[in-house]
Amino acid sequence: MNVHPYSRSFLVSFLALICMAAMIFAAPVTGQAIASDSGGQIEMYRLYNPNSGEHFYTGDGNERESLRRTGWRYEGVGWVAPAYSSTPVYRLYNPNAGDHHYTTNATERDNLVAHGWRNENIGWYSSDDNRSYPVYRQYNPNAVAGAHNFTLNGNEESMLVAAGWRAEGLAWYAVGPGYGVPQPVPTPGTGSGSGGATDSGVYYENCTAVRAAGKAPLYQGQPGYRPGLDRDGDGVACE
């Protein structure tokens, strides 16, 4: 049987398309969200607004410095986040209360947007691989601004819950711990003022030393507490 040249050409093209399709579907799929941490790490800066009581978190050093110039207090690195993962943490802003909120839950994000919050897109990422550094979320039912707090520090969470905050469980995962703002080195032995050792004889150079000793946070009256470690003057140092 003779096959028309056009028919033969069609059959060859058709078979070629089948082979190409087979290769495409057998190849690894690209362009999907990366399911593991990648691209390095980012320090997440923690700042405090003494007027509203809000804690704010950002990985942007320029944003941190801009807020410091307007009166926010820099409290150091809250935690270390992966530069990228498949689990984004969304950042939202309430223009009426002047408050920010952060969540990995897209449904919660959309619900807040429906109630007037502004979606400020992805703030950072939660770790997909590392479960050693859980960040916990607390809620203050009495606050208008600064209603939520996020911390790696279990002692800080316990202190807030004892003060009336509600523990809301896990917020996301970090890939590393944070650290406080380095304090000026005081002259030991000058009493319990802003610079020297306390009457107990226990002296910490800075909050990093307090955390390394497993004593954070320090409450006023406890060994090692001094005003020089208490940045916001609330009686709790290195929280």
PDB file of C-alpha atoms in Angstrom:
ATOM      1  CA  MET A   1       0.000   0.000   0.000  1.00  0.00           C
ATOM      2  CA  ASN A   2       1.321   3.385  -0.962  1.00  0.00           C
ATOM      3  CA  VAL A   3       1.276   6.097   1.696  1.00  0.00           C
ATOM      4  CA  HIS A   4       0.703   9.616   0.520  1.00  0.00           C
ATOM      5  CA  PRO A   5       3.725  11.854   1.269  1.00  0.00           C
ATOM      6  CA  TYR A   6       1.569  14.220   3.290  1.00  0.00           C
ATOM      7  CA  SER A   7       0.210  11.327   5.372  1.00  0.00           C
ATOM      8  CA  ARG A   8       3.729  10.038   6.003  1.00  0.00           C
ATOM      9  CA  SER A   9       4.825  13.525   7.103  1.00  0.00           C
ATOM     10  CA  PHE A  10       1.836  13.780   9.415  1.00  0.00           C
ATOM     11  CA  LEU A  11       2.624  10.405  11.018  1.00  0.00           C
ATOM     12  CA  VAL A  12       6.252  11.371  11.606  1.00  0.00           C
ATOM     13  CA  SER A  13       5.220  14.677  13.200  1.00  0.00           C
ATOM     14  CA  PHE A  14       2.598  12.968  15.334  1.00  0.00           C
ATOM     15  CA  LEU A  15       5.066  10.371  16.628  1.00  0.00           C
ATOM     16  CA  ALA A  16       7.595  13.112  17.371  1.00  0.00           C
ATOM     17  CA  LEU A  17       5.020  14.989  19.449  1.00  0.00           C
ATOM     18  CA  ILE A  18       4.244  11.835  21.424  1.00  0.00           C
ATOM     19  CA  CYS A  19       7.938  11.341  22.207  1.00  0.00           C
ATOM     20  CA  MET A  20       8.308  14.962  23.305  1.00  0.00           C
ATOM     21  CA  ALA A  21       5.268  14.707  25.568  1.00  0.00           C
ATOM     22  CA  ALA A  22       6.640  11.554  27.161  1.00  0.00           C
ATOM     23  CA  MET A  23       9.933  13.293  27.940  1.00  0.00           C
ATOM     24  CA  ILE A  24       8.193  16.331  29.392  1.00  0.00           C
ATOM     25  CA  PHE A  25       6.000  14.333  31.755  1.00  0.00           C
ATOM     26  CA  ALA A  26       8.877  12.098  32.815  1.00  0.00           C
ATOM     27  CA  ALA A  27      11.170  15.038  33.641  1.00  0.00           C
ATOM     28  CA  PRO A  28      11.260  16.677  37.107  1.00  0.00           C
ATOM     29  CA  VAL A  29       8.718  19.466  37.450  1.00  0.00           C
ATOM     30  CA  THR A  30      10.337  22.895  37.718  1.00  0.00           C
ATOM     31  CA  GLY A  31       8.961  26.235  38.821  1.00  0.00           C
ATOM     32  CA  GLN A  32       7.171  24.903  41.910  1.00  0.00           C
ATOM     33  CA  ALA A  33       7.620  26.402  45.387  1.00  0.00           C
ATOM     34  CA  ILE A  34      10.842  25.182  46.951  1.00  0.00           C
ATOM     35  CA  ALA A  35       9.951  22.751  49.726  1.00  0.00           C
ATOM     36  CA  SER A  36      13.053  23.349  51.827  1.00  0.00           C
ATOM     37  CA  ASP A  37      15.025  26.273  53.211  1.00  0.00           C
ATOM     38  CA  SER A  38      17.323  27.881  50.680  1.00  0.00           C
ATOM     39  CA  GLY A  39      19.231  31.042  49.953  1.00  0.00           C
ATOM     40  CA  GLY A  40      20.868  31.726  53.308  1.00  0.00           C
ATOM     41  CA  GLN A  41      19.525  33.342  56.462  1.00  0.00           C
ATOM     42  CA  ILE A  42      18.104  36.700  57.534  1.00  0.00           C
ATOM     43  CA  GLU A  43      18.262  38.287  60.975  1.00  0.00           C
ATOM     44  CA  MET A  44      14.829  39.471  62.076  1.00  0.00           C
ATOM     45  CA  TYR A  45      15.050  42.765  63.952  1.00  0.00           C
ATOM     46  CA  ARG A  46      12.693  43.431  66.839  1.00  0.00           C
ATOM     47  CA  LEU A  47      11.596  46.958  67.717  1.00  0.00           C
ATOM     48  CA  TYR A  48       9.274  48.388  70.352  1.00  0.00           C
ATOM     49  CA  ASN A  49       7.034  51.445  70.223  1.00  0.00           C
ATOM     50  CA  PRO A  50       6.827  52.861  73.777  1.00  0.00           C
ATOM     51  CA  ASN A  51       3.800  54.967  72.838  1.00  0.00           C
ATOM     52  CA  SER A  52       1.566  52.240  71.407  1.00  0.00           C
ATOM     53  CA  GLY A  53       3.095  49.167  73.044  1.00  0.00           C
ATOM     54  CA  GLU A  54       3.555  47.452  69.682  1.00  0.00           C
ATOM     55  CA  HIS A  55       6.424  45.137  68.860  1.00  0.00           C
ATOM     56  CA  PHE A  56       7.461  45.230  65.219  1.00  0.00           C
ATOM     57  CA  TYR A  57       9.594  42.750  63.289  1.00  0.00           C
ATOM     58  CA  THR A  58      11.526  43.259  60.071  1.00  0.00           C
ATOM     59  CA  GLY A  59      14.486  41.828  58.215  1.00  0.00           C
ATOM     60  CA  ASP A  60      15.140  45.177  56.518  1.00  0.00           C
ATOM     61  CA  GLY A  61      17.964  47.130  58.135  1.00  0.00           C
ATOM     62  CA  ASN A  62      16.884  50.366  56.456  1.00  0.00           C
ATOM     63  CA  GLU A  63      13.356  50.005  57.837  1.00  0.00           C
ATOM     64  CA  ARG A  64      14.792  49.305  61.279  1.00  0.00           C
ATOM     65  CA  GLU A  65      16.902  52.468  61.201  1.00  0.00           C
ATOM     66  CA  SER A  66      14.003  54.552  59.897  1.00  0.00           C
ATOM     67  CA  LEU A  67      11.840  53.441  62.823  1.00  0.00           C
ATOM     68  CA  ARG A  68      14.614  54.090  65.326  1.00  0.00           C
ATOM     69  CA  ARG A  69      14.848  57.678  64.097  1.00  0.00           C
ATOM     70  CA  THR A  70      11.135  58.149  64.821  1.00  0.00           C
ATOM     71  CA  GLY A  71      11.375  56.913  68.407  1.00  0.00           C
ATOM     72  CA  TRP A  72      11.074  53.132  68.210  1.00  0.00           C
ATOM     73  CA  ARG A  73      13.411  51.202  70.512  1.00  0.00           C
ATOM     74  CA  TYR A  74      15.606  48.589  68.913  1.00  0.00           C
ATOM     75  CA  GLU A  75      15.563  45.391  70.996  1.00  0.00           C
ATOM     76  CA  GLY A  76      18.005  43.326  68.968  1.00  0.00           C
ATOM     77  CA  VAL A  77      17.498  40.257  66.798  1.00  0.00           C
ATOM     78  CA  GLY A  78      14.340  38.351  67.673  1.00  0.00           C
ATOM     79  CA  TRP A  79      15.280  35.267  65.655  1.00  0.00           C
ATOM     80  CA  VAL A  80      16.985  34.215  62.438  1.00  0.00           C
ATOM     81  CA  ALA A  81      14.730  33.329  59.486  1.00  0.00           C
ATOM     82  CA  PRO A  82      15.500  31.419  56.300  1.00  0.00           C
ATOM     83  CA  ALA A  83      15.974  33.696  53.308  1.00  0.00           C
ATOM     84  CA  TYR A  84      13.406  31.582  51.469  1.00  0.00           C
ATOM     85  CA  SER A  85      11.171  28.559  51.999  1.00  0.00           C
ATOM     86  CA  SER A  86       7.801  27.278  50.848  1.00  0.00           C
ATOM     87  CA  THR A  87       6.105  28.763  53.952  1.00  0.00           C
ATOM     88  CA  PRO A  88       5.767  32.561  53.800  1.00  0.00           C
ATOM     89  CA  VAL A  89       4.897  34.700  56.801  1.00  0.00           C
ATOM     90  CA  TYR A  90       2.442  37.389  55.706  1.00  0.00           C
ATOM     91  CA  ARG A  91       2.632  40.905  57.127  1.00  0.00           C
ATOM     92  CA  LEU A  92      -0.517  42.986  57.577  1.00  0.00           C
ATOM     93  CA  TYR A  93      -1.240  46.492  58.825  1.00  0.00           C
ATOM     94  CA  ASN A  94      -4.319  47.952  60.515  1.00  0.00           C
ATOM     95  CA  PRO A  95      -4.478  51.652  59.515  1.00  0.00           C
ATOM     96  CA  ASN A  96      -7.088  52.386  62.178  1.00  0.00           C
ATOM     97  CA  ALA A  97      -5.218  50.980  65.163  1.00  0.00           C
ATOM     98  CA  GLY A  98      -1.715  51.467  63.763  1.00  0.00           C
ATOM     99  CA  ASP A  99      -0.957  47.821  64.469  1.00  0.00           C
ATOM    100  CA  HIS A 100       0.824  45.080  62.521  1.00  0.00           C
ATOM    101  CA  HIS A 101       0.071  41.379  62.459  1.00  0.00           C
ATOM    102  CA  TYR A 102       1.989  38.405  61.078  1.00  0.00           C
ATOM    103  CA  THR A 103       0.702  34.989  60.065  1.00  0.00           C
ATOM    104  CA  THR A 104       1.487  31.964  57.912  1.00  0.00           C
ATOM    105  CA  ASN A 105      -2.238  31.319  57.524  1.00  0.00           C
ATOM    106  CA  ALA A 106      -3.559  32.603  54.190  1.00  0.00           C
ATOM    107  CA  THR A 107      -7.153  32.282  55.423  1.00  0.00           C
ATOM    108  CA  GLU A 108      -6.416  34.482  58.435  1.00  0.00           C
ATOM    109  CA  ARG A 109      -4.662  36.952  56.131  1.00  0.00           C
ATOM    110  CA  ASP A 110      -7.644  37.135  53.787  1.00  0.00           C
ATOM    111  CA  ASN A 111     -10.075  37.513  56.683  1.00  0.00           C
ATOM    112  CA  LEU A 112      -8.121  40.467  58.072  1.00  0.00           C
ATOM    113  CA  VAL A 113      -7.944  42.096  54.630  1.00  0.00           C
ATOM    114  CA  ALA A 114     -11.728  41.718  54.363  1.00  0.00           C
ATOM    115  CA  HIS A 115     -11.994  43.644  57.647  1.00  0.00           C
ATOM    116  CA  GLY A 116      -9.877  46.566  56.478  1.00  0.00           C
ATOM    117  CA  TRP A 117      -6.324  45.441  57.139  1.00  0.00           C
ATOM    118  CA  ARG A 118      -3.737  46.143  54.441  1.00  0.00           C
ATOM    119  CA  ASN A 119      -1.833  43.227  53.017  1.00  0.00           C
ATOM    120  CA  GLU A 120       1.868  44.181  53.060  1.00  0.00           C
ATOM    121  CA  ASN A 121       2.809  40.932  51.330  1.00  0.00           C
ATOM    122  CA  ILE A 122       5.476  38.531  52.595  1.00  0.00           C
ATOM    123  CA  GLY A 123       7.481  39.732  55.569  1.00  0.00           C
ATOM    124  CA  TRP A 124       9.803  36.707  55.830  1.00  0.00           C
ATOM    125  CA  TYR A 125       9.671  32.907  55.773  1.00  0.00           C
ATOM    126  CA  SER A 126       9.164  30.080  58.237  1.00  0.00           C
ATOM    127  CA  SER A 127      11.636  27.210  58.248  1.00  0.00           C
ATOM    128  CA  ASP A 128      10.529  24.047  56.468  1.00  0.00           C
ATOM    129  CA  ASP A 129      13.477  21.954  57.640  1.00  0.00           C
ATOM    130  CA  ASN A 130      14.473  23.144  61.107  1.00  0.00           C
ATOM    131  CA  ARG A 131      12.093  22.552  64.024  1.00  0.00           C
ATOM    132  CA  SER A 132      14.579  23.482  66.749  1.00  0.00           C
ATOM    133  CA  TYR A 133      13.482  27.120  67.055  1.00  0.00           C
ATOM    134  CA  PRO A 134       9.694  27.497  67.370  1.00  0.00           C
ATOM    135  CA  VAL A 135       8.383  31.058  67.563  1.00  0.00           C
ATOM    136  CA  TYR A 136       5.303  31.386  69.768  1.00  0.00           C
ATOM    137  CA  ARG A 137       2.422  33.830  69.497  1.00  0.00           C
ATOM    138  CA  GLN A 138       0.623  35.600  72.352  1.00  0.00           C
ATOM    139  CA  TYR A 139      -2.465  37.816  72.330  1.00  0.00           C
ATOM    140  CA  ASN A 140      -3.431  40.686  74.629  1.00  0.00           C
ATOM    141  CA  PRO A 141      -7.255  40.941  74.648  1.00  0.00           C
ATOM    142  CA  ASN A 142      -7.106  44.372  76.273  1.00  0.00           C
ATOM    143  CA  ALA A 143      -4.774  46.055  73.794  1.00  0.00           C
ATOM    144  CA  VAL A 144      -5.805  48.037  70.719  1.00  0.00           C
ATOM    145  CA  ALA A 145      -2.311  48.252  69.236  1.00  0.00           C
ATOM    146  CA  GLY A 146       0.421  45.786  70.002  1.00  0.00           C
ATOM    147  CA  ALA A 147      -2.159  43.099  70.639  1.00  0.00           C
ATOM    148  CA  HIS A 148       0.156  40.303  69.506  1.00  0.00           C
ATOM    149  CA  ASN A 149       3.657  39.356  70.545  1.00  0.00           C
ATOM    150  CA  PHE A 150       5.947  36.804  68.904  1.00  0.00           C
ATOM    151  CA  THR A 151       8.901  35.274  70.699  1.00  0.00           C
ATOM    152  CA  LEU A 152      11.299  32.340  70.854  1.00  0.00           C
ATOM    153  CA  ASN A 153      11.627  32.862  74.588  1.00  0.00           C
ATOM    154  CA  GLY A 154       9.467  30.507  76.633  1.00  0.00           C
ATOM    155  CA  ASN A 155      10.108  32.586  79.756  1.00  0.00           C
ATOM    156  CA  GLU A 156       8.816  35.689  78.010  1.00  0.00           C
ATOM    157  CA  GLU A 157       5.673  33.837  76.972  1.00  0.00           C
ATOM    158  CA  SER A 158       5.117  32.580  80.537  1.00  0.00           C
ATOM    159  CA  MET A 159       5.551  36.101  81.891  1.00  0.00           C
ATOM    160  CA  LEU A 160       3.009  37.512  79.426  1.00  0.00           C
ATOM    161  CA  VAL A 161       0.472  34.758  80.109  1.00  0.00           C
ATOM    162  CA  ALA A 162       0.824  35.419  83.839  1.00  0.00           C
ATOM    163  CA  ALA A 163       0.067  39.085  83.094  1.00  0.00           C
ATOM    164  CA  GLY A 164      -3.162  38.234  81.257  1.00  0.00           C
ATOM    165  CA  TRP A 165      -2.047  37.500  77.708  1.00  0.00           C
ATOM    166  CA  ARG A 166      -3.360  34.417  75.913  1.00  0.00           C
ATOM    167  CA  ALA A 167      -0.931  31.854  74.531  1.00  0.00           C
ATOM    168  CA  GLU A 168      -1.951  31.156  70.924  1.00  0.00           C
ATOM    169  CA  GLY A 169       0.581  28.430  70.213  1.00  0.00           C
ATOM    170  CA  LEU A 170       3.094  28.087  67.425  1.00  0.00           C
ATOM    171  CA  ALA A 171       3.413  30.953  64.953  1.00  0.00           C
ATOM    172  CA  TRP A 172       6.285  29.682  62.748  1.00  0.00           C
ATOM    173  CA  TYR A 173       9.782  28.225  62.890  1.00  0.00           C
ATOM    174  CA  ALA A 174      13.097  30.075  62.895  1.00  0.00           C
ATOM    175  CA  VAL A 175      16.450  28.640  61.869  1.00  0.00           C
ATOM    176  CA  GLY A 176      18.401  30.262  64.684  1.00  0.00           C
ATOM    177  CA  PRO A 177      18.050  32.167  67.963  1.00  0.00           C
ATOM    178  CA  GLY A 178      18.168  35.909  68.388  1.00  0.00           C
ATOM    179  CA  TYR A 179      20.216  38.124  70.663  1.00  0.00           C
ATOM    180  CA  GLY A 180      19.782  41.418  72.452  1.00  0.00           C
ATOM    181  CA  VAL A 181      21.340  44.786  71.812  1.00  0.00           C
ATOM    182  CA  PRO A 182      24.951  44.900  73.088  1.00  0.00           C
ATOM    183  CA  GLN A 183      25.108  47.068  76.189  1.00  0.00           C
ATOM    184  CA  PRO A 184      27.948  49.481  77.056  1.00  0.00           C
ATOM    185  CA  VAL A 185      30.543  47.801  79.254  1.00  0.00           C
ATOM    186  CA  PRO A 186      30.023  49.248  82.770  1.00  0.00           C
ATOM    187  CA  THR A 187      32.517  49.587  85.570  1.00  0.00           C
ATOM    188  CA  PRO A 188      31.958  46.695  88.014  1.00  0.00           C
ATOM    189  CA  GLY A 189      31.603  47.383  91.689  1.00  0.00           C
ATOM    190  CA  THR A 190      29.775  50.706  91.489  1.00  0.00           C
ATOM    191  CA  GLY A 191      26.595  49.549  93.179  1.00  0.00           C
ATOM    192  CA  SER A 192      23.208  48.753  91.642  1.00  0.00           C
ATOM    193  CA  GLY A 193      23.020  51.812  89.396  1.00  0.00           C
ATOM    194  CA  SER A 194      22.725  51.767  85.636  1.00  0.00           C
ATOM    195  CA  GLY A 195      26.309  50.665  85.141  1.00  0.00           C
ATOM    196  CA  GLY A 196      27.630  48.523  87.952  1.00  0.00           C
ATOM    197  CA  ALA A 197      27.150  45.185  89.613  1.00  0.00           C
ATOM    198  CA  THR A 198      24.149  44.550  91.816  1.00  0.00           C
ATOM    199  CA  ASP A 199      24.262  44.216  95.585  1.00  0.00           C
ATOM    200  CA  SER A 200      23.974  40.435  95.169  1.00  0.00           C
ATOM    201  CA  GLY A 201      27.426  40.343  93.601  1.00  0.00           C
ATOM    202  CA  VAL A 202      26.041  38.823  90.388  1.00  0.00           C
ATOM    203  CA  TYR A 203      27.058  40.829  87.357  1.00  0.00           C
ATOM    204  CA  TYR A 204      26.162  40.396  83.675  1.00  0.00           C
ATOM    205  CA  GLU A 205      27.949  42.474  81.072  1.00  0.00           C
ATOM    206  CA  ASN A 206      24.962  42.430  78.718  1.00  0.00           C
ATOM    207  CA  CYS A 207      21.796  40.523  77.829  1.00  0.00           C
ATOM    208  CA  THR A 208      23.778  38.069  75.745  1.00  0.00           C
ATOM    209  CA  ALA A 209      25.555  37.028  78.935  1.00  0.00           C
ATOM    210  CA  VAL A 210      22.228  36.781  80.771  1.00  0.00           C
ATOM    211  CA  ARG A 211      20.795  34.498  78.102  1.00  0.00           C
ATOM    212  CA  ALA A 212      23.952  32.414  77.962  1.00  0.00           C
ATOM    213  CA  ALA A 213      23.559  31.827  81.706  1.00  0.00           C
ATOM    214  CA  GLY A 214      19.937  30.781  81.197  1.00  0.00           C
ATOM    215  CA  LYS A 215      18.654  33.618  83.410  1.00  0.00           C
ATOM    216  CA  ALA A 216      16.602  35.652  80.915  1.00  0.00           C
ATOM    217  CA  PRO A 217      14.379  37.456  81.561  1.00  0.00           C
ATOM    218  CA  LEU A 218      15.640  39.084  84.750  1.00  0.00           C
ATOM    219  CA  TYR A 219      13.077  40.689  87.034  1.00  0.00           C
ATOM    220  CA  GLN A 220      13.776  43.653  89.267  1.00  0.00           C
ATOM    221  CA  GLY A 221      15.058  42.367  92.594  1.00  0.00           C
ATOM    222  CA  GLN A 222      16.591  39.209  91.156  1.00  0.00           C
ATOM    223  CA  PRO A 223      20.372  38.683  91.317  1.00  0.00           C
ATOM    224  CA  GLY A 224      22.035  40.352  88.351  1.00  0.00           C
ATOM    225  CA  TYR A 225      19.187  42.734  87.501  1.00  0.00           C
ATOM    226  CA  ARG A 226      20.249  46.325  86.901  1.00  0.00           C
ATOM    227  CA  PRO A 227      18.643  49.237  85.045  1.00  0.00           C
ATOM    228  CA  GLY A 228      21.374  49.106  82.409  1.00  0.00           C
ATOM    229  CA  LEU A 229      19.925  45.800  81.194  1.00  0.00           C
ATOM    230  CA  ASP A 230      16.317  47.019  81.317  1.00  0.00           C
ATOM    231  CA  ARG A 231      15.988  49.028  78.102  1.00  0.00           C
ATOM    232  CA  ASP A 232      12.347  50.000  78.479  1.00  0.00           C
ATOM    233  CA  GLY A 233      12.389  50.481  82.250  1.00  0.00           C
ATOM    234  CA  ASP A 234       9.514  48.083  82.914  1.00  0.00           C
ATOM    235  CA  GLY A 235      11.270  46.112  85.636  1.00  0.00           C
ATOM    236  CA  VAL A 236      12.018  43.195  83.312  1.00  0.00           C
ATOM    237  CA  ALA A 237      15.497  43.000  81.790  1.00  0.00           C
ATOM    238  CA  CYS A 238      16.544  41.015  78.737  1.00  0.00           C
ATOM    239  CA  GLU A 239      13.017  39.873  77.918  1.00  0.00           C
TER     240      GLU A 239
END
